[in-house]
Amino acid sequence: MRINPKLYVIAEGVTPIETQQFDDRRVELFYMDDFDGVKEEFINKGQFAAWSSEDGVNYRVFIEKGYYEAVGELYTQPINKIWVEFWDTTEKITHKLSRKIMMPIMIIAVIVCIGSMWMGDVGQYIAIGILVAAFIVMLVINSKTKKSIVAENIKSRDLIVKHLGQNRFDALLDAQKSYMDEYYQSLYPQDEDEESSDSDDAIDVIEASEEVEENKEIE
């Protein structure tokens, strides 16, 4: 699956910190700190690790150095293999529900709208009705696609828990949260002159969150 292809190419000629190979696939790990602007771009999005691929076969993962040192176990070969399989499944879902269904619907809608132009005022109403119906169908398909991807993401997470064990998995998540909290706290320190009216108030931190896009990744 193509993921952040522009990010993938910036590491051409750069030696990765680790290379993992399995099932004719290659996953290369890099410190995002070593590339101008990459760390800032993704950290500002709450991402301490970013996957990339041009062909859905070879992948490059860019990871913030301190984060990798704290929770590098989440990026070992067995776990990355699970994520590569997740990306493969995601691509199949997207292709099946979007390209094989959405594209034909769009083509049919366009053809009907063009044909309705010769039907006068009635044709205009028909064209509007077709466009509205096509839009609703696309929304439904998009929603179904996202739900399918989320379900696969949960399956991948369960496989990771099974591989690591629940206790170790929970410990890594705690370490992940602690590192992110400390990182953002140091990045955006609380104003020393600000006085809190509630002694129990905690220092505000920016919590990291992800997509899934579209798909929540365990960092």
CSV table of C-alpha atoms in Angstrom, one decimal:
chain,number,residue,atom,x,y,z
A,1,MET,CA,0.0,0.0,0.0
A,2,ARG,CA,1.3,3.5,-0.9
A,3,ILE,CA,1.8,5.4,2.3
A,4,ASN,CA,3.5,8.8,2.4
A,5,PRO,CA,5.5,8.2,-0.8
A,6,LYS,CA,7.2,11.6,-0.7
A,7,LEU,CA,8.5,10.8,2.8
A,8,TYR,CA,9.8,7.5,1.5
A,9,VAL,CA,12.1,8.9,-1.1
A,10,ILE,CA,13.9,11.4,1.2
A,11,ALA,CA,15.8,8.5,2.7
A,12,GLU,CA,17.3,7.3,-0.6
A,13,GLY,CA,21.0,6.7,-0.1
A,14,VAL,CA,20.7,7.0,3.7
A,15,THR,CA,21.8,4.1,5.9
A,16,PRO,CA,19.0,2.9,8.1
A,17,ILE,CA,19.5,2.2,11.8
A,18,GLU,CA,17.9,-1.2,11.2
A,19,THR,CA,16.8,-3.3,8.3
A,20,GLN,CA,14.2,-6.1,8.6
A,21,GLN,CA,13.4,-8.6,5.9
A,22,PHE,CA,10.6,-11.2,5.7
A,23,ASP,CA,8.3,-12.6,3.1
A,24,ASP,CA,10.1,-10.8,0.3
A,25,ARG,CA,9.4,-7.5,2.1
A,26,ARG,CA,11.9,-5.0,3.5
A,27,VAL,CA,11.3,-2.6,6.4
A,28,GLU,CA,13.9,0.0,7.1
A,29,LEU,CA,14.0,2.1,10.2
A,30,PHE,CA,15.3,5.7,10.4
A,31,TYR,CA,15.5,8.4,12.9
A,32,MET,CA,13.3,11.2,11.8
A,33,ASP,CA,15.6,13.5,13.6
A,34,ASP,CA,18.2,13.1,10.8
A,35,PHE,CA,15.9,14.7,8.2
A,36,ASP,CA,15.2,18.4,8.0
A,37,GLY,CA,11.7,19.2,8.9
A,38,VAL,CA,10.4,15.6,9.2
A,39,LYS,CA,10.5,15.5,13.0
A,40,GLU,CA,8.8,18.9,13.4
A,41,GLU,CA,6.1,17.9,10.8
A,42,PHE,CA,5.0,14.7,12.5
A,43,ILE,CA,5.6,15.6,16.1
A,44,ASN,CA,3.2,18.6,15.6
A,45,LYS,CA,0.7,16.0,14.4
A,46,GLY,CA,1.2,13.9,17.5
A,47,GLN,CA,3.1,11.2,15.6
A,48,PHE,CA,6.4,10.0,16.9
A,49,ALA,CA,6.7,7.4,14.2
A,50,ALA,CA,5.6,7.5,10.5
A,51,TRP,CA,5.3,4.7,8.0
A,52,SER,CA,6.0,5.2,4.3
A,53,SER,CA,6.0,3.1,1.1
A,54,GLU,CA,6.1,3.7,-2.6
A,55,ASP,CA,5.1,0.2,-3.8
A,56,GLY,CA,3.5,-1.6,-0.8
A,57,VAL,CA,6.4,-4.0,-0.7
A,58,ASN,CA,9.2,-2.0,0.8
A,59,TYR,CA,8.6,0.2,3.8
A,60,ARG,CA,10.5,2.9,5.7
A,61,VAL,CA,9.6,3.9,9.2
A,62,PHE,CA,10.8,7.2,10.5
A,63,ILE,CA,10.9,7.3,14.3
A,64,GLU,CA,11.8,10.0,16.8
A,65,LYS,CA,15.1,9.0,18.4
A,66,GLY,CA,14.2,9.3,22.1
A,67,TYR,CA,10.9,7.6,21.4
A,68,TYR,CA,12.6,4.7,19.7
A,69,GLU,CA,14.9,4.3,22.7
A,70,ALA,CA,11.9,4.3,25.0
A,71,VAL,CA,9.6,1.9,23.2
A,72,GLY,CA,11.7,0.3,20.4
A,73,GLU,CA,10.3,-3.1,21.2
A,74,LEU,CA,7.1,-1.9,19.4
A,75,TYR,CA,9.1,-1.8,16.2
A,76,THR,CA,10.8,-5.2,16.2
A,77,GLN,CA,10.4,-7.4,13.1
A,78,PRO,CA,7.6,-9.6,14.4
A,79,ILE,CA,5.4,-6.6,15.2
A,80,ASN,CA,6.3,-4.7,12.0
A,81,LYS,CA,5.3,-7.8,10.1
A,82,ILE,CA,1.9,-7.6,11.7
A,83,TRP,CA,1.6,-4.0,10.5
A,84,VAL,CA,2.7,-4.8,7.0
A,85,GLU,CA,0.0,-7.4,6.8
A,86,PHE,CA,-2.4,-4.8,8.1
A,87,TRP,CA,-1.5,-2.4,5.3
A,88,ASP,CA,-2.0,-5.2,2.8
A,89,THR,CA,-5.4,-5.9,4.1
A,90,THR,CA,-6.2,-2.2,4.2
A,91,GLU,CA,-5.3,-1.9,0.5
A,92,LYS,CA,-7.6,-4.8,-0.4
A,93,ILE,CA,-10.5,-3.3,1.5
A,94,THR,CA,-10.0,0.1,-0.1
A,95,HIS,CA,-9.7,-1.4,-3.6
A,96,LYS,CA,-12.8,-3.6,-3.2
A,97,LEU,CA,-15.2,-1.0,-1.6
A,98,SER,CA,-13.9,2.1,-3.3
A,99,ARG,CA,-12.5,1.4,-6.7
A,100,LYS,CA,-14.8,-1.6,-7.7
A,101,ILE,CA,-18.0,0.1,-6.3
A,102,MET,CA,-17.5,3.8,-6.1
A,103,MET,CA,-16.0,4.3,-9.5
A,104,PRO,CA,-18.7,2.4,-11.4
A,105,ILE,CA,-21.3,4.4,-9.5
A,106,MET,CA,-19.7,7.7,-10.5
A,107,ILE,CA,-19.4,6.7,-14.1
A,108,ILE,CA,-23.1,5.6,-14.3
A,109,ALA,CA,-24.2,8.9,-12.5
A,110,VAL,CA,-22.2,11.0,-15.1
A,111,ILE,CA,-23.7,9.1,-18.0
A,112,VAL,CA,-27.3,9.4,-16.7
A,113,CYS,CA,-26.7,13.1,-16.0
A,114,ILE,CA,-25.5,13.7,-19.5
A,115,GLY,CA,-28.4,11.8,-21.0
A,116,SER,CA,-30.9,13.8,-18.9
A,117,MET,CA,-29.7,17.0,-20.5
A,118,TRP,CA,-32.0,16.2,-23.5
A,119,MET,CA,-35.1,15.7,-21.3
A,120,GLY,CA,-35.7,19.3,-20.6
A,121,ASP,CA,-36.8,20.4,-17.1
A,122,VAL,CA,-37.6,16.9,-16.1
A,123,GLY,CA,-34.1,15.9,-17.0
A,124,GLN,CA,-32.7,18.5,-14.6
A,125,TYR,CA,-34.6,17.0,-11.7
A,126,ILE,CA,-33.5,13.5,-12.7
A,127,ALA,CA,-29.9,14.7,-12.8
A,128,ILE,CA,-30.1,16.3,-9.4
A,129,GLY,CA,-31.7,13.2,-8.0
A,130,ILE,CA,-29.0,11.0,-9.4
A,131,LEU,CA,-26.2,13.2,-8.0
A,132,VAL,CA,-27.8,13.2,-4.6
A,133,ALA,CA,-28.2,9.4,-4.6
A,134,ALA,CA,-24.6,8.9,-5.8
A,135,PHE,CA,-23.4,11.2,-3.0
A,136,ILE,CA,-25.3,9.3,-0.4
A,137,VAL,CA,-24.0,6.0,-1.7
A,138,MET,CA,-20.4,7.2,-1.6
A,139,LEU,CA,-20.8,8.4,2.0
A,140,VAL,CA,-22.1,5.0,3.0
A,141,ILE,CA,-19.3,3.2,1.2
A,142,ASN,CA,-16.7,5.5,2.8
A,143,SER,CA,-18.2,4.8,6.2
A,144,LYS,CA,-18.2,1.1,5.6
A,145,THR,CA,-14.6,1.3,4.4
A,146,LYS,CA,-13.5,3.1,7.6
A,147,LYS,CA,-15.3,0.6,9.8
A,148,SER,CA,-13.7,-2.3,8.0
A,149,ILE,CA,-10.2,-0.8,8.4
A,150,VAL,CA,-10.8,-0.1,12.1
A,151,ALA,CA,-11.8,-3.7,12.6
A,152,GLU,CA,-8.6,-4.9,11.0
A,153,ASN,CA,-6.6,-2.5,13.1
A,154,ILE,CA,-8.1,-4.0,16.2
A,155,LYS,CA,-7.2,-7.5,15.0
A,156,SER,CA,-3.6,-6.3,14.4
A,157,ARG,CA,-3.5,-4.9,17.9
A,158,ASP,CA,-4.8,-8.1,19.4
A,159,LEU,CA,-2.0,-10.0,17.5
A,160,ILE,CA,0.6,-7.7,19.0
A,161,VAL,CA,-0.8,-8.2,22.5
A,162,LYS,CA,-0.7,-12.0,21.9
A,163,HIS,CA,3.0,-11.7,20.8
A,164,LEU,CA,4.1,-9.5,23.7
A,165,GLY,CA,1.8,-10.6,26.4
A,166,GLN,CA,-0.7,-8.3,28.0
A,167,ASN,CA,1.5,-7.2,30.9
A,168,ARG,CA,4.5,-6.3,28.6
A,169,PHE,CA,2.1,-4.6,26.2
A,170,ASP,CA,0.6,-2.5,28.9
A,171,ALA,CA,4.0,-1.6,30.2
A,172,LEU,CA,5.1,-0.4,26.8
A,173,LEU,CA,1.9,1.7,26.4
A,174,ASP,CA,2.7,3.3,29.8
A,175,ALA,CA,6.2,4.0,28.7
A,176,GLN,CA,4.9,5.4,25.4
A,177,LYS,CA,2.5,7.8,27.2
A,178,SER,CA,5.1,8.9,29.7
A,179,TYR,CA,7.6,9.7,27.0
A,180,MET,CA,5.1,11.7,25.0
A,181,ASP,CA,3.8,13.6,28.0
A,182,GLU,CA,7.4,14.5,29.1
A,183,TYR,CA,8.3,15.4,25.6
A,184,TYR,CA,5.4,17.8,25.1
A,185,GLN,CA,5.8,19.2,28.6
A,186,SER,CA,9.5,20.1,27.9
A,187,LEU,CA,8.5,21.4,24.4
A,188,TYR,CA,5.7,23.6,25.8
A,189,PRO,CA,6.7,24.3,29.5
A,190,GLN,CA,4.1,25.9,31.7
A,191,ASP,CA,4.6,29.6,32.3
A,192,GLU,CA,6.5,29.9,35.6
A,193,ASP,CA,4.7,33.1,36.6
A,194,GLU,CA,1.2,31.5,36.1
A,195,GLU,CA,-0.5,30.7,39.4
A,196,SER,CA,-3.0,27.9,39.6
A,197,SER,CA,-6.2,28.4,41.7
A,198,ASP,CA,-6.4,24.7,42.2
A,199,SER,CA,-3.5,22.9,43.8
A,200,ASP,CA,-4.7,19.6,42.4
A,201,ASP,CA,-4.5,20.8,38.8
A,202,ALA,CA,-2.0,18.9,36.7
A,203,ILE,CA,0.3,20.6,34.2
A,204,ASP,CA,-1.4,20.6,30.8
A,205,VAL,CA,0.2,18.5,28.2
A,206,ILE,CA,-0.6,17.9,24.6
A,207,GLU,CA,-1.5,14.3,24.1
A,208,ALA,CA,-0.5,12.5,21.0
A,209,SER,CA,-3.2,11.0,18.8
A,210,GLU,CA,-3.3,9.3,15.3
A,211,GLU,CA,-5.2,8.6,12.3
A,212,VAL,CA,-6.7,5.7,10.5
A,213,GLU,CA,-5.9,8.0,9.1
A,214,GLU,CA,-7.7,6.1,9.1
A,215,ASN,CA,-6.2,3.7,11.2
A,216,LYS,CA,-4.7,4.0,14.7
A,217,GLU,CA,-1.2,2.7,14.9
A,218,ILE,CA,0.5,1.5,18.1
A,219,GLU,CA,3.6,3.6,18.2
